[in-house]
mmCIF file of C-alpha atoms in Angstrom:
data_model
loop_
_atom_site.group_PDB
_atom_site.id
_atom_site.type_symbol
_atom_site.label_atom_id
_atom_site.label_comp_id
_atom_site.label_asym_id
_atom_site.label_seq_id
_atom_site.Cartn_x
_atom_site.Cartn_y
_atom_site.Cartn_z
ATOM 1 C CA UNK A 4 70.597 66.765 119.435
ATOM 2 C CA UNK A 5 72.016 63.437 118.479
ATOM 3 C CA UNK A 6 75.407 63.881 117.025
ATOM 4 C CA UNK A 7 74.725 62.514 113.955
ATOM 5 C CA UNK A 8 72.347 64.867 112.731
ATOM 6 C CA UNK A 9 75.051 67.909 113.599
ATOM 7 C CA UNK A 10 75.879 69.870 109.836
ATOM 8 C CA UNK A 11 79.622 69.990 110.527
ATOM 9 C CA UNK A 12 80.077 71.889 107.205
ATOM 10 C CA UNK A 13 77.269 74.965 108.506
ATOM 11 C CA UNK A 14 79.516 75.594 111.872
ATOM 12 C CA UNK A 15 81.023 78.572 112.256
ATOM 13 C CA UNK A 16 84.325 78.390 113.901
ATOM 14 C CA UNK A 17 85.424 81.205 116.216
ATOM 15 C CA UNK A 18 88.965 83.146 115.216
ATOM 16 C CA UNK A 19 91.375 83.878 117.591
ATOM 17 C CA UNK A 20 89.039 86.992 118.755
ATOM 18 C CA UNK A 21 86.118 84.823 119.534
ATOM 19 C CA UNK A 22 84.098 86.590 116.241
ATOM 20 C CA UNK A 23 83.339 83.472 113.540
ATOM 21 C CA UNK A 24 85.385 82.996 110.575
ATOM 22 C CA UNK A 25 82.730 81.914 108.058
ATOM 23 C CA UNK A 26 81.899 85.497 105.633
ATOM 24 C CA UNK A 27 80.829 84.310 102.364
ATOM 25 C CA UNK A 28 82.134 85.818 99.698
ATOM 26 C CA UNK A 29 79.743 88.551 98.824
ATOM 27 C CA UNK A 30 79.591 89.802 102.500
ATOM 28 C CA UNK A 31 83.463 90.187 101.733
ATOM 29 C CA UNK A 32 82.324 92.418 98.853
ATOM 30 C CA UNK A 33 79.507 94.440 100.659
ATOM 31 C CA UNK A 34 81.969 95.006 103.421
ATOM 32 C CA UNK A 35 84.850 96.300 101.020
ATOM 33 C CA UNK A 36 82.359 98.225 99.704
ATOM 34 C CA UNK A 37 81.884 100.555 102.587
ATOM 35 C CA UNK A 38 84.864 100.830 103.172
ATOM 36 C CA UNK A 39 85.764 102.576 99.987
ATOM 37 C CA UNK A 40 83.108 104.323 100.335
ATOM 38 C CA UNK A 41 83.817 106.333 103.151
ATOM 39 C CA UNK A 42 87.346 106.341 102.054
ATOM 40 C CA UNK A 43 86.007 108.111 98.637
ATOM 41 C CA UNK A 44 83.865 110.228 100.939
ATOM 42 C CA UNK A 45 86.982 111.573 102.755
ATOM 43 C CA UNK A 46 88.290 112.356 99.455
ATOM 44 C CA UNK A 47 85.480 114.395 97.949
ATOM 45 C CA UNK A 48 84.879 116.366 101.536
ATOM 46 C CA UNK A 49 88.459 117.422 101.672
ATOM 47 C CA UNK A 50 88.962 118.350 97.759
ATOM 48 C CA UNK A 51 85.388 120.305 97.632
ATOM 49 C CA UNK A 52 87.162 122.380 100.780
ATOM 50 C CA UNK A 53 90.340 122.437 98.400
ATOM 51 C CA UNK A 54 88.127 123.625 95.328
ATOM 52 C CA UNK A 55 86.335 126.517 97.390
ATOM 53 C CA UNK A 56 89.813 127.669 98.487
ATOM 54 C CA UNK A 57 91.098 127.851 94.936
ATOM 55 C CA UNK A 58 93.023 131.581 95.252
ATOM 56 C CA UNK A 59 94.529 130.435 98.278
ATOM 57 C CA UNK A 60 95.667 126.865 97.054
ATOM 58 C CA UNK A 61 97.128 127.850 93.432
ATOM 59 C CA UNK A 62 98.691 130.869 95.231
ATOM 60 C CA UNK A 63 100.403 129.649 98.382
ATOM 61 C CA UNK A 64 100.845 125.608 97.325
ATOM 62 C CA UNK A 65 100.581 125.071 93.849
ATOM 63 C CA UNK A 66 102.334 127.994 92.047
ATOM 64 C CA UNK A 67 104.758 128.476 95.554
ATOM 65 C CA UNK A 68 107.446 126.707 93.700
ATOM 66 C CA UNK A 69 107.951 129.094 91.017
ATOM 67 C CA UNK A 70 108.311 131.723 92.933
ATOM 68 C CA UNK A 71 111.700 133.212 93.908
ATOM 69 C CA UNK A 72 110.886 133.610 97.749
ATOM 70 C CA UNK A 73 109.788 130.118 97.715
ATOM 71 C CA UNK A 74 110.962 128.665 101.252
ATOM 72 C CA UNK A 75 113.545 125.993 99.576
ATOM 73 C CA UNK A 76 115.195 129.075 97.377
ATOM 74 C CA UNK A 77 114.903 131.426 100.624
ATOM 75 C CA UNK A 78 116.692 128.246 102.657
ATOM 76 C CA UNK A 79 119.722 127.858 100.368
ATOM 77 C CA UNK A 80 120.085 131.687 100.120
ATOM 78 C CA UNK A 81 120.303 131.433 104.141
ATOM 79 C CA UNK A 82 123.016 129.041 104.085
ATOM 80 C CA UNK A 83 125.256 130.527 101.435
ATOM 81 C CA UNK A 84 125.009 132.851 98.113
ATOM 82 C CA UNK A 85 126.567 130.052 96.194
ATOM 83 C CA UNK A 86 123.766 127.710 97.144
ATOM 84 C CA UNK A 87 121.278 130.303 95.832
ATOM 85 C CA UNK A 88 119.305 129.562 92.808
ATOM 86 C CA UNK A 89 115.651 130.123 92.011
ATOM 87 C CA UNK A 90 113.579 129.102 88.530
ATOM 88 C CA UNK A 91 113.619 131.878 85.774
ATOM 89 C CA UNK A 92 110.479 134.163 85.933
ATOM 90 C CA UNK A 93 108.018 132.579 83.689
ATOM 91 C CA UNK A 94 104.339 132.148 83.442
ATOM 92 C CA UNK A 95 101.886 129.347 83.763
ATOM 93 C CA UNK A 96 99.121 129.471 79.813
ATOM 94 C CA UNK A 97 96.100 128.342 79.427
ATOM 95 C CA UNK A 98 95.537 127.318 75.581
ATOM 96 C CA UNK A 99 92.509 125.077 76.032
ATOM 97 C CA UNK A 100 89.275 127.020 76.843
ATOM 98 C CA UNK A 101 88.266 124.010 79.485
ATOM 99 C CA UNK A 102 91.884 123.830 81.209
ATOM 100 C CA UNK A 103 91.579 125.846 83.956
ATOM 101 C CA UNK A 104 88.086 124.473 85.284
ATOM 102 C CA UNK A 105 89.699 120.694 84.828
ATOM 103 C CA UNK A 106 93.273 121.525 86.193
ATOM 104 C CA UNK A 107 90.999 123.319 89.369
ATOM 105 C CA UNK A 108 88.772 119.823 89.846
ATOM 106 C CA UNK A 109 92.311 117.738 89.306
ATOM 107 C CA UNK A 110 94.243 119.877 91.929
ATOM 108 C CA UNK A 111 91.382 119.333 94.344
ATOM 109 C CA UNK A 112 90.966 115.535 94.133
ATOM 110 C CA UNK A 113 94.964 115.224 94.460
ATOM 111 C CA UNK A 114 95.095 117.095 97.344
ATOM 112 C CA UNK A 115 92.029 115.736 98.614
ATOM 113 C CA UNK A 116 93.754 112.484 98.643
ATOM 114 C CA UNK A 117 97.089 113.639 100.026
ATOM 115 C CA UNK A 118 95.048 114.816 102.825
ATOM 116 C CA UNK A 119 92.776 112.241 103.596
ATOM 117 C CA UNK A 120 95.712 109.666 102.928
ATOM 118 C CA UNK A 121 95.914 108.772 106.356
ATOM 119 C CA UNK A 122 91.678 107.995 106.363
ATOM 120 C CA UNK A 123 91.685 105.904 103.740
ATOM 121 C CA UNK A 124 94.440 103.987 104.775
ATOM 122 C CA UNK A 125 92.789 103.228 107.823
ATOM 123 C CA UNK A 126 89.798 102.555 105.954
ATOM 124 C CA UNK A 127 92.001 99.682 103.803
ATOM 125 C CA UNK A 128 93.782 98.556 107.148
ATOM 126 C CA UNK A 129 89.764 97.841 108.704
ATOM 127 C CA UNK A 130 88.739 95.539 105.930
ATOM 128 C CA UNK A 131 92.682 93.575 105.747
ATOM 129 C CA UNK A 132 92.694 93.103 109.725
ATOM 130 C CA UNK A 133 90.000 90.198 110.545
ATOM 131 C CA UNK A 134 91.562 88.348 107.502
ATOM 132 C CA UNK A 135 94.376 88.187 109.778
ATOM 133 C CA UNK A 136 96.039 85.937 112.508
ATOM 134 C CA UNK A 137 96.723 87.218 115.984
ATOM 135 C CA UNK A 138 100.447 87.416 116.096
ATOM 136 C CA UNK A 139 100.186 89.461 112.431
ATOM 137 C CA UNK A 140 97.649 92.048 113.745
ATOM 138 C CA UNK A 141 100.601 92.497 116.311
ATOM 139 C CA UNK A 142 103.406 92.975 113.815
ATOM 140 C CA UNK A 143 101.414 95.226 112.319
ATOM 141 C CA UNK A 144 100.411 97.561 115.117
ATOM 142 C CA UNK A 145 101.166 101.021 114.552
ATOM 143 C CA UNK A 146 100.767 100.482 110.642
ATOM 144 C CA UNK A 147 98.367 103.035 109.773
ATOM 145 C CA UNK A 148 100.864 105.845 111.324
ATOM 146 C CA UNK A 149 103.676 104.682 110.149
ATOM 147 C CA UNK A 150 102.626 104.700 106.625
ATOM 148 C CA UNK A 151 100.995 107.887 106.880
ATOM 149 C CA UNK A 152 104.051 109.284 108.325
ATOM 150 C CA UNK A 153 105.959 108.387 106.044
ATOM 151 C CA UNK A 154 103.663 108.861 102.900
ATOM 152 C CA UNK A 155 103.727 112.286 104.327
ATOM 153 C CA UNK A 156 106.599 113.335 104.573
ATOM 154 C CA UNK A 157 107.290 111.772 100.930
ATOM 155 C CA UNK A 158 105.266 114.654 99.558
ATOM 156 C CA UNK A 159 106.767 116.757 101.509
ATOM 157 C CA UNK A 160 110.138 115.682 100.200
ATOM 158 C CA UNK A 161 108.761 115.492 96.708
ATOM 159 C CA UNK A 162 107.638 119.214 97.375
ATOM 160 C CA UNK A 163 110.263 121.291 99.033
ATOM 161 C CA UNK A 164 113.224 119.324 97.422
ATOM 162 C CA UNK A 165 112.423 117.884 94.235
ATOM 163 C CA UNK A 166 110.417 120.417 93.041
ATOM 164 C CA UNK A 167 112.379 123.463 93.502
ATOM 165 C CA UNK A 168 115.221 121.463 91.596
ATOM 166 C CA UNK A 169 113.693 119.625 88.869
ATOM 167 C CA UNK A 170 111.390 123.004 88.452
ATOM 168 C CA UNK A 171 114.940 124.997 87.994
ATOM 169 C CA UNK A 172 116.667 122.580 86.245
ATOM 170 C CA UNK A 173 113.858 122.037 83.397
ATOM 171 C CA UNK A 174 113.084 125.917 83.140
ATOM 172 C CA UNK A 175 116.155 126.925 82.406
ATOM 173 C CA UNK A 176 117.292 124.154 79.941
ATOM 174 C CA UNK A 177 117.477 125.666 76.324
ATOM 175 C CA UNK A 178 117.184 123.968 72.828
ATOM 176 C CA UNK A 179 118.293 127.309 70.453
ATOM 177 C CA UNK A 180 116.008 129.787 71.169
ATOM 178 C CA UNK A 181 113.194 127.785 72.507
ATOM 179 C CA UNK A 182 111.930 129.955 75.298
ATOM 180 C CA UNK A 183 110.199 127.829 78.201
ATOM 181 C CA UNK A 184 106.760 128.482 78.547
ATOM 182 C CA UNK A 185 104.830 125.805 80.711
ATOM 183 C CA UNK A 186 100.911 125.410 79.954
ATOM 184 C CA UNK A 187 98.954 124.984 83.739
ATOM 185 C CA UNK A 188 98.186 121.595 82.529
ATOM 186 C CA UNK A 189 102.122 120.675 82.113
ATOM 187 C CA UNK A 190 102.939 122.447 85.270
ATOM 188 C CA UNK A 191 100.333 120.885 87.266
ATOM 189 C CA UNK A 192 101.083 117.457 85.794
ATOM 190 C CA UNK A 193 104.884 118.179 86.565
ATOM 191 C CA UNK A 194 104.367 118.948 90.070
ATOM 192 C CA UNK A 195 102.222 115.782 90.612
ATOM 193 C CA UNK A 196 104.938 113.497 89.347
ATOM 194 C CA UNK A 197 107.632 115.292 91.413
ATOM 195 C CA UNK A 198 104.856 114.668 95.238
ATOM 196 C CA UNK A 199 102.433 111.918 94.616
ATOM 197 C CA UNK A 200 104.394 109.538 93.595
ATOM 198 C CA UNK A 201 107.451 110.429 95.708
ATOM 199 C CA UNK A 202 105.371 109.656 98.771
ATOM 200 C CA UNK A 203 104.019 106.211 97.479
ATOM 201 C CA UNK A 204 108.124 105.826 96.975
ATOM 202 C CA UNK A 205 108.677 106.409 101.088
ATOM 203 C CA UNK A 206 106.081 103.450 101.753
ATOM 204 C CA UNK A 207 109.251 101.299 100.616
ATOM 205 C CA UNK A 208 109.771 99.886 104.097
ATOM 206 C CA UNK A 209 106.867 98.745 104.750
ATOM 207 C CA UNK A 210 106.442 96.959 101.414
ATOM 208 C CA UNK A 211 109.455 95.306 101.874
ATOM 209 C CA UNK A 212 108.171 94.404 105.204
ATOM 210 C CA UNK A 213 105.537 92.576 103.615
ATOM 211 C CA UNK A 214 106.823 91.031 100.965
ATOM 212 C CA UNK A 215 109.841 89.189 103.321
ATOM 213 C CA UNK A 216 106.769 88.415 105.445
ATOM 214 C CA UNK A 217 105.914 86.085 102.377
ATOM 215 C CA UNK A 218 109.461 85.418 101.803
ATOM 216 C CA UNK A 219 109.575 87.293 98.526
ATOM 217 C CA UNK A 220 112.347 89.660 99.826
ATOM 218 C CA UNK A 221 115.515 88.835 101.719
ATOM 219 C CA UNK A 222 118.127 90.862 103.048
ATOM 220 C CA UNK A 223 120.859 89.075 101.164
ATOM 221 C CA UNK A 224 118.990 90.475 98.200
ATOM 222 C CA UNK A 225 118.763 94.066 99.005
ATOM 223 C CA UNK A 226 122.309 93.893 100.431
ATOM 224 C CA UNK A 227 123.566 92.214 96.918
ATOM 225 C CA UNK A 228 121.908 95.076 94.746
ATOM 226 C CA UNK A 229 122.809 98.077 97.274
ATOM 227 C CA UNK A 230 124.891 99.612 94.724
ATOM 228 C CA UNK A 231 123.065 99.342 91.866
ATOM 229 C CA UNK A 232 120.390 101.501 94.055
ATOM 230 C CA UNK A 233 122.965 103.441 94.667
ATOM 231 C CA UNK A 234 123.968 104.336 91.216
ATOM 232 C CA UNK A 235 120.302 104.702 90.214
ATOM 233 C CA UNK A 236 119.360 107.330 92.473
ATOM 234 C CA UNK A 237 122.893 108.864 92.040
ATOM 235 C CA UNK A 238 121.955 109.267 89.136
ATOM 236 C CA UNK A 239 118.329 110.668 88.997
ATOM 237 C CA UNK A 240 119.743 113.124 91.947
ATOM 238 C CA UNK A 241 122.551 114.314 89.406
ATOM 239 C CA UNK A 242 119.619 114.751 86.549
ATOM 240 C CA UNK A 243 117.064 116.418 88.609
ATOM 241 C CA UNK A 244 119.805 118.410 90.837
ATOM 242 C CA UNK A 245 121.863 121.503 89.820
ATOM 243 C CA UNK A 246 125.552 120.881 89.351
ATOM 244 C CA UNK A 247 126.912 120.957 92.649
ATOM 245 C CA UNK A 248 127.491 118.546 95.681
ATOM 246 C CA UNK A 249 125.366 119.573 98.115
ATOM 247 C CA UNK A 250 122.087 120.089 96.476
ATOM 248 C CA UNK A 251 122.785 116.485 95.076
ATOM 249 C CA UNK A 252 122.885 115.149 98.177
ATOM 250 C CA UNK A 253 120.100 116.282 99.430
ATOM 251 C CA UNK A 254 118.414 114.389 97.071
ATOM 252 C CA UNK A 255 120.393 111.109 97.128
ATOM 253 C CA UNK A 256 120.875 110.880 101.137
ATOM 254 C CA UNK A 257 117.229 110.517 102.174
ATOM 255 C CA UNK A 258 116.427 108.265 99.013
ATOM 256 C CA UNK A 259 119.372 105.753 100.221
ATOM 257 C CA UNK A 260 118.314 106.148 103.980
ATOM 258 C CA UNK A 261 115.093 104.283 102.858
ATOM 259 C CA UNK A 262 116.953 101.729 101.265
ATOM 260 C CA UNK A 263 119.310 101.167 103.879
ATOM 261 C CA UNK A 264 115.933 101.163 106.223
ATOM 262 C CA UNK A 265 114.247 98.274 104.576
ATOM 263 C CA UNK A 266 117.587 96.106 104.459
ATOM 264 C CA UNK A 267 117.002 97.183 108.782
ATOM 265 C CA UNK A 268 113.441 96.184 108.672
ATOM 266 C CA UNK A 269 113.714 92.849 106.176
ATOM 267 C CA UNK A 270 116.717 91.513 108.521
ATOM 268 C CA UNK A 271 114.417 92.570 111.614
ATOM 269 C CA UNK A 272 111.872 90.226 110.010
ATOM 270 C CA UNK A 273 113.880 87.215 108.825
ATOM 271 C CA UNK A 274 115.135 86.912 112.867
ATOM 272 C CA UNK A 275 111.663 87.029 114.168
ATOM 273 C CA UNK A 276 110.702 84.554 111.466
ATOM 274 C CA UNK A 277 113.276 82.110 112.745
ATOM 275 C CA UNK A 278 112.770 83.113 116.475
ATOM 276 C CA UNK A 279 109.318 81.801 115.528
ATOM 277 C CA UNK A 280 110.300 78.664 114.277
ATOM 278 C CA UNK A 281 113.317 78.062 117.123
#
């Protein structure tokens, strides 16, 4: 063919792979599409296993923390008698006729997605990686179980830590003679706050990861504000925490390890940035 009949503007170029670059923009969309799909797939499969199990879930995960031989209260018990503490014996209402049968679905989806976390990560991971160059597939190897990890054991954290404290700590607070007495919704909503989001919170290094891969983050900046983190979770370990030392710390130690991990992992980045450049 004579060159100058050759559409320059229809070729598709080959990526570093050898697969072509050119997707147009609703093949993007039709591709995302499955993606989430199967994700949302993983989701339902585990919660409808979740929902079937429902005496053994509420019993032995969800209303575990209230109970005095809960392995957190058993733990500190272990250790010493002044450590010991445990909620107040109370019981978890149902006031709307519909609350149990929602609170049941909710539980299931919510654990559904804990447990399929790692799935649908991957899921997310297969549609971001063509989009990407060679050398940033490579920094990012080992992605998906890293943030799986430590998404993971954020809930756990949230679960077997924060939970048995906060739980304690709200129980027992008294206005006159208000007498605590949590509704399933409240306690369910409670424990969700204390695990879901305290394993998004553990994904902290590898968001600062990325954003000093786009130079939104330096170290200098995390170093400058290091103790204002540390006041702020010194101080939601103090609210959350019963009034002594130890119990505080084992709130405020791990939550300042991650900090002090992403100043590791942002400096780790700016000297492979300029190792690039050198």
């Amino acid at each position: 063919m004579p060159l100058d009949q050759i559409d320059v503007d229809n070729i598709d170029l080959p990526s570093e792979e050898g697969t072509t670059q050119e997707m147009s923009f609703l093949d993007h969309l039709e591709e995302l599409r499955w993606h989430l799909i199967r994700a949302i797939l993983s989701i339902l499969a585990i919660a409808i296993v979740v929902f079937v199990m429902k005496n053994f879930v509420f019993e032995n995960i969800i209303f575990a923390p209230k109970e005095p031989d809960f392995a957190t209260y058993r733990f500190f018990c272990w250790i010493s008698d002044a450590l010991c503490f445990s909620p107040p014996d109370f019981k978890v209402q149902a006031f709307k006729i519909e609350e149990q049968f929602v609170t049941h679905i909710k539980v299931s989806i919510i654990l559904g997605f804990i447990v399929s976390f790692p799935y649908v990560f991957y899921e997310m991971w297969k549609f971001v990686k063509p989009g990407l160059y060679k050398k940033e597939v490579v920094a990012a190897r080992g992605i998906v179980g890293v943030c799986s990890t430590l998404f993971l054991i954020g809930v756990a954290f949230g679960y077997f830590i924060i939970t048995p404290f906060a739980l304690t700590f709200l129980t027992n607070y008294n206005l006159a003679d208000t007498v605590a007495q949590p509704t399933l919704t409240s306690y369910v909503n409670n424990l969700t706050m204390y695990t879901l989001p305290t394993g998004l919170i553990f994904e902290l290094p590898v968001v600062m990861f990325m954003l000093a891969k786009i130079g939104l983050v330096t170290a200098k900046d995390l170093k400058t504000y290091r103790k204002v983190a540390f006041v702020v979770i010194l101080v939601v370990s103090a609210i959350i925490t019963p009034p002594d030392l130890m119990t505080q710390l084992m709130i405020t130690i791990p939550l300042y390890a991650l900090y002090e991990l992403s100043i590791k992992v942002v400096s780790r980045v700016e000297k492979n940035m300029d190792d690039d450049l050198s």
